[in-house]
PDB file of C-alpha atoms in Angstrom:
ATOM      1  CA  UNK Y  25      98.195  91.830 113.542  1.00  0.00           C
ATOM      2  CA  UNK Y  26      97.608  95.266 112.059  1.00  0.00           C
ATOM      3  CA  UNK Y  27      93.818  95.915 111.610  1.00  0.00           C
ATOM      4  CA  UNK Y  28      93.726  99.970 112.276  1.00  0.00           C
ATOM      5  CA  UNK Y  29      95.633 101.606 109.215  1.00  0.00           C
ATOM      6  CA  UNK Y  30      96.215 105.461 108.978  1.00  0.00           C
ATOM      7  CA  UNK Y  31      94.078 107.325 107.459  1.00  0.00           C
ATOM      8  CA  UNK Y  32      94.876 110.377 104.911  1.00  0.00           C
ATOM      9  CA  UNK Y  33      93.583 113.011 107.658  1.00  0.00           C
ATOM     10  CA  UNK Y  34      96.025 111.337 109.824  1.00  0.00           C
ATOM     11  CA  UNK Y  35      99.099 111.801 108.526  1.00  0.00           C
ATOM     12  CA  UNK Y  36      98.485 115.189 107.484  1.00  0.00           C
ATOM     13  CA  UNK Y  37      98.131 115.900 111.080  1.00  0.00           C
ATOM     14  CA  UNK Y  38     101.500 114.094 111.335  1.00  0.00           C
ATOM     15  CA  UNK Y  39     103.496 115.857 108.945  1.00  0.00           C
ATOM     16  CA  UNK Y  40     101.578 119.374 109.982  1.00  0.00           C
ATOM     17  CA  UNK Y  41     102.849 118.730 113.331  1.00  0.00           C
ATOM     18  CA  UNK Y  42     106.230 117.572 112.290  1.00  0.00           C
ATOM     19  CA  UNK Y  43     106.047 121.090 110.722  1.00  0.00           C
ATOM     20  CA  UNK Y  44     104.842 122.767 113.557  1.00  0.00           C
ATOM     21  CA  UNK Y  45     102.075 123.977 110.891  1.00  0.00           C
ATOM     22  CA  UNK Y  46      98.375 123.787 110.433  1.00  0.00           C
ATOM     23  CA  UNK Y  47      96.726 121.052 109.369  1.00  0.00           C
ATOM     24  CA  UNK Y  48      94.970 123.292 106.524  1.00  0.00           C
ATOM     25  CA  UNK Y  49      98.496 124.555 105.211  1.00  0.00           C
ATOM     26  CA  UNK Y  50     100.029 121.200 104.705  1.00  0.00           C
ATOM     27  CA  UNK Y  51      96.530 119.342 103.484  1.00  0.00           C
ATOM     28  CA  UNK Y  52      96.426 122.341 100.592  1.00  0.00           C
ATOM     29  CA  UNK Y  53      99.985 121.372  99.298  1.00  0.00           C
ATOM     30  CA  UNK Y  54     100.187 117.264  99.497  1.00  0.00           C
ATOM     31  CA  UNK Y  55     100.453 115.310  96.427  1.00  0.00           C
ATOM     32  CA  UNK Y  56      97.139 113.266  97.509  1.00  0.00           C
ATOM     33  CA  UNK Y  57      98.015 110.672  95.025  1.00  0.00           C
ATOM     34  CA  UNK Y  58     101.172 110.123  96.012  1.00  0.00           C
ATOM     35  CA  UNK Y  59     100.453 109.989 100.231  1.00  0.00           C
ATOM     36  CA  UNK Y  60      97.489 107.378  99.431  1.00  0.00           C
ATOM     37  CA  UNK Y  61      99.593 105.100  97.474  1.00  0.00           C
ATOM     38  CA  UNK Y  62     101.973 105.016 100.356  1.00  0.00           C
ATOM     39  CA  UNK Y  63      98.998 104.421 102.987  1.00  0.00           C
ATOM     40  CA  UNK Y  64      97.479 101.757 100.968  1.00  0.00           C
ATOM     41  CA  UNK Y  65     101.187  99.939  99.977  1.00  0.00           C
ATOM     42  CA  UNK Y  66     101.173  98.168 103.228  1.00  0.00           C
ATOM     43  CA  UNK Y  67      97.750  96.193 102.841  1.00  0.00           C
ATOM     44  CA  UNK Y  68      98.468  95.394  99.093  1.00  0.00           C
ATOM     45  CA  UNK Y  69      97.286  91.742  97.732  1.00  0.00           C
ATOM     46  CA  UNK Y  70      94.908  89.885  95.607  1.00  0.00           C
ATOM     47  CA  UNK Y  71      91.941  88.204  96.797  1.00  0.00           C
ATOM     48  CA  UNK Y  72      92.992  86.664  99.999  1.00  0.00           C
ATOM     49  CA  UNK Y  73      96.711  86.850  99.748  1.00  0.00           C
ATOM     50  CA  UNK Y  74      98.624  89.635 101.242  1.00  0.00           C
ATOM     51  CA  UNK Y  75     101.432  90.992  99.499  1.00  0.00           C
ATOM     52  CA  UNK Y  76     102.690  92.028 103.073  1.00  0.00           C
ATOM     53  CA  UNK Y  77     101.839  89.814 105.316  1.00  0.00           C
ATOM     54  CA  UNK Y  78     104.002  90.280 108.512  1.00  0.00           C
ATOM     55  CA  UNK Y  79     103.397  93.416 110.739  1.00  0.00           C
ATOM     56  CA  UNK Y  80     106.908  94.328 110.457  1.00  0.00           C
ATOM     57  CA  UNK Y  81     107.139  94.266 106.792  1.00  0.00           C
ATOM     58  CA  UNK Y  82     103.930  96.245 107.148  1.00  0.00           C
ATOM     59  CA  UNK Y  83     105.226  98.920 109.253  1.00  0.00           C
ATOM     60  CA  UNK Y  84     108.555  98.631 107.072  1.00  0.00           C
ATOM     61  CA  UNK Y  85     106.539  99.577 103.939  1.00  0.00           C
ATOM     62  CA  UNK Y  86     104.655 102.338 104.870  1.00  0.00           C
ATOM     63  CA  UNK Y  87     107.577 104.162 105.982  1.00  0.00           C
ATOM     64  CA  UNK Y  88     109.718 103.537 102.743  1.00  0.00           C
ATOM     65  CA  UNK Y  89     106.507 104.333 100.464  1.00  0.00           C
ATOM     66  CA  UNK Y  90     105.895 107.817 102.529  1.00  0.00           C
ATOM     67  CA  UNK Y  91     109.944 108.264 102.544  1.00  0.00           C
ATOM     68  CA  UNK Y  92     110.414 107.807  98.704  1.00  0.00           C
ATOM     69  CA  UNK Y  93     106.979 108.983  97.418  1.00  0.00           C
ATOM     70  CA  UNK Y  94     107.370 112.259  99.287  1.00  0.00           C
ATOM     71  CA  UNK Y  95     104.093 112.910  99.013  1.00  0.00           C
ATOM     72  CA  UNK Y  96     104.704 116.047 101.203  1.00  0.00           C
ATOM     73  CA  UNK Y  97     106.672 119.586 100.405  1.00  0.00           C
ATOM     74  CA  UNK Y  98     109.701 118.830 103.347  1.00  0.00           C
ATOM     75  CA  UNK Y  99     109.821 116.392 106.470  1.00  0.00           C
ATOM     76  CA  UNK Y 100     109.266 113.071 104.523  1.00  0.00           C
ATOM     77  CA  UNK Y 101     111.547 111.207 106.327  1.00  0.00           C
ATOM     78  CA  UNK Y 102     110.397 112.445 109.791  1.00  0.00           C
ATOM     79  CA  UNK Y 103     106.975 111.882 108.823  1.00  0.00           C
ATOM     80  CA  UNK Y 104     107.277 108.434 107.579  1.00  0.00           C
ATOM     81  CA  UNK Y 105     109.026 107.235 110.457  1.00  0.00           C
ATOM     82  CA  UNK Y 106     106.759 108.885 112.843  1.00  0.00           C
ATOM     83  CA  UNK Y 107     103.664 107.736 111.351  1.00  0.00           C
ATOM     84  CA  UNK Y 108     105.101 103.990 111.420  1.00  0.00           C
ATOM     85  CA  UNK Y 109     105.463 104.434 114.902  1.00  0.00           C
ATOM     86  CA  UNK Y 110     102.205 105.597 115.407  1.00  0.00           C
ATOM     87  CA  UNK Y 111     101.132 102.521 113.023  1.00  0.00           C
ATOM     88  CA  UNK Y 112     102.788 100.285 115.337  1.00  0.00           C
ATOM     89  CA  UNK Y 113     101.249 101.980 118.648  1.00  0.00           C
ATOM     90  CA  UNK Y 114      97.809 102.137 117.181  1.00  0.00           C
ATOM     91  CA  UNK Y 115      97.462  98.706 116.531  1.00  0.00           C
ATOM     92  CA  UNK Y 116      99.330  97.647 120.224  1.00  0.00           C
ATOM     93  CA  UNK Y 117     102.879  96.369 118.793  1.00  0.00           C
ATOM     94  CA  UNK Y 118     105.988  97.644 120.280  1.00  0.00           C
ATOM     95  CA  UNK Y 119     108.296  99.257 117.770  1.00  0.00           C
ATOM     96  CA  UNK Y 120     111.337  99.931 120.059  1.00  0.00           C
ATOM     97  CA  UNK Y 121     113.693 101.761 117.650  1.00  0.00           C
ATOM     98  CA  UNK Y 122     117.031 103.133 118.992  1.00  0.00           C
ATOM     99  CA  UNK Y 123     116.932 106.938 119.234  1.00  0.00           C
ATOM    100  CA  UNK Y 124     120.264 107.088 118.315  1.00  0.00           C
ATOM    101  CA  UNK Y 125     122.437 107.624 114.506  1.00  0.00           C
ATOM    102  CA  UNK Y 126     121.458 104.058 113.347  1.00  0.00           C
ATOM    103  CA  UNK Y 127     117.763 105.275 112.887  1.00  0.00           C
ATOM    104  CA  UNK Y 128     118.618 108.366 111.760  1.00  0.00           C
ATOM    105  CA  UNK Y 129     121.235 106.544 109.200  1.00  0.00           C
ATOM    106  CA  UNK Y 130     118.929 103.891 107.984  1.00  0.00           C
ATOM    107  CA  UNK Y 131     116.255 106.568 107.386  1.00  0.00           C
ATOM    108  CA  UNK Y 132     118.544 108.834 105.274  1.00  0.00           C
ATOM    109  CA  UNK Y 133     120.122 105.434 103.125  1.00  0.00           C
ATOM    110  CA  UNK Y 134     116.489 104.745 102.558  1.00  0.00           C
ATOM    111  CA  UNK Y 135     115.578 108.156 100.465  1.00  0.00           C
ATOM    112  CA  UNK Y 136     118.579 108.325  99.134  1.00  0.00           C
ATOM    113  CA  UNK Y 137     118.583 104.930  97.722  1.00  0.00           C
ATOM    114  CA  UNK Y 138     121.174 103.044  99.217  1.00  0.00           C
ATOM    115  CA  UNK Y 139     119.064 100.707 100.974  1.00  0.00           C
ATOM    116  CA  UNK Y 140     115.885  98.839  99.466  1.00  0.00           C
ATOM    117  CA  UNK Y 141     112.870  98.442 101.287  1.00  0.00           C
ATOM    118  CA  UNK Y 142     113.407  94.712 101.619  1.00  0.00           C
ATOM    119  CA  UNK Y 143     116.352  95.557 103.747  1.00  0.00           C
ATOM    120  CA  UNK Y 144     114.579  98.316 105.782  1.00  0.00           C
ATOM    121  CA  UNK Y 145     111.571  96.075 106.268  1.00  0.00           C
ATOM    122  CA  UNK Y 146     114.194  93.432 107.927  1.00  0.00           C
ATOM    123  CA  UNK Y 147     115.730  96.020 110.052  1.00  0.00           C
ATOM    124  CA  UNK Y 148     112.461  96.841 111.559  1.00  0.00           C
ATOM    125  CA  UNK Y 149     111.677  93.331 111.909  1.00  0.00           C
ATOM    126  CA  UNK Y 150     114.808  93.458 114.496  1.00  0.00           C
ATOM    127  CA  UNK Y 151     112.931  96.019 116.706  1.00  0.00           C
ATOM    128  CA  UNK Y 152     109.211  94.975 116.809  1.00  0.00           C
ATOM    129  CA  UNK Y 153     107.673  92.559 119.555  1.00  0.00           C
ATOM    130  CA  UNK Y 154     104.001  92.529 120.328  1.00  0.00           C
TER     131      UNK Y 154
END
């Protein structure tokens, strides 16, 4: 179960990195608004009912929210998969995607529309154990 979520420092670092830039540069530019709404998607609900309640569809959300909010200036997509692999690691679940052109594809049909999160969230379902 996910407990540890990433924090707004985090994935700054993340996308700075991704950037091979400081974390100053990139913190100065990011739509804050936008990067928290994506960090807190995940762990929506009301009261005691989760919106999200699986870890997959967990990890499957925050990576759609960072992709299509694009809360940073360039690397979205890179950043939002990265930092749902570091979701996944932080909280001990094994997120074995395939490095190979079905990531990369399903990552691309994601910001440009052609798949809905539902659908991502499934596909990641297919690679999590833990």
């Amino acid at each position: 179960m996910i407990r540890r979520r990433l924090s707004l420092d985090e994935t700054v670092t993340i996308n700075a990195r991704v950037l091979d830039s400081d974390h100053q540069s990139v913190a100065r530019v990011v739509k804050i608004g936008l990067l928290d709404s994506a960090l807190q998607a995940p762990f929506a609900g009301f009261g005691d009912i989760d919106v999200y309640p699986e870890d997959w569809q967990r990890l499957g959300v925050l990576c759609s929210r960072l992709v299509l909010n694009r809360p940073f200036l360039d690397w979205n997509k890179r950043t939002g998969l990265i930092a749902m692999l570091t979701l996944a690691t932080l909280n001990d679940l094994n997120l074995d995607l395939p490095v190979s052109d079905e990531t990369d594809g399903i990552i691309l049909r994601l910001a440009a529309r052609d798949v809905d999160e539902e659908t991502f969230c499934l596909w990641v379902r297919r690679y999590l154990s833990g």
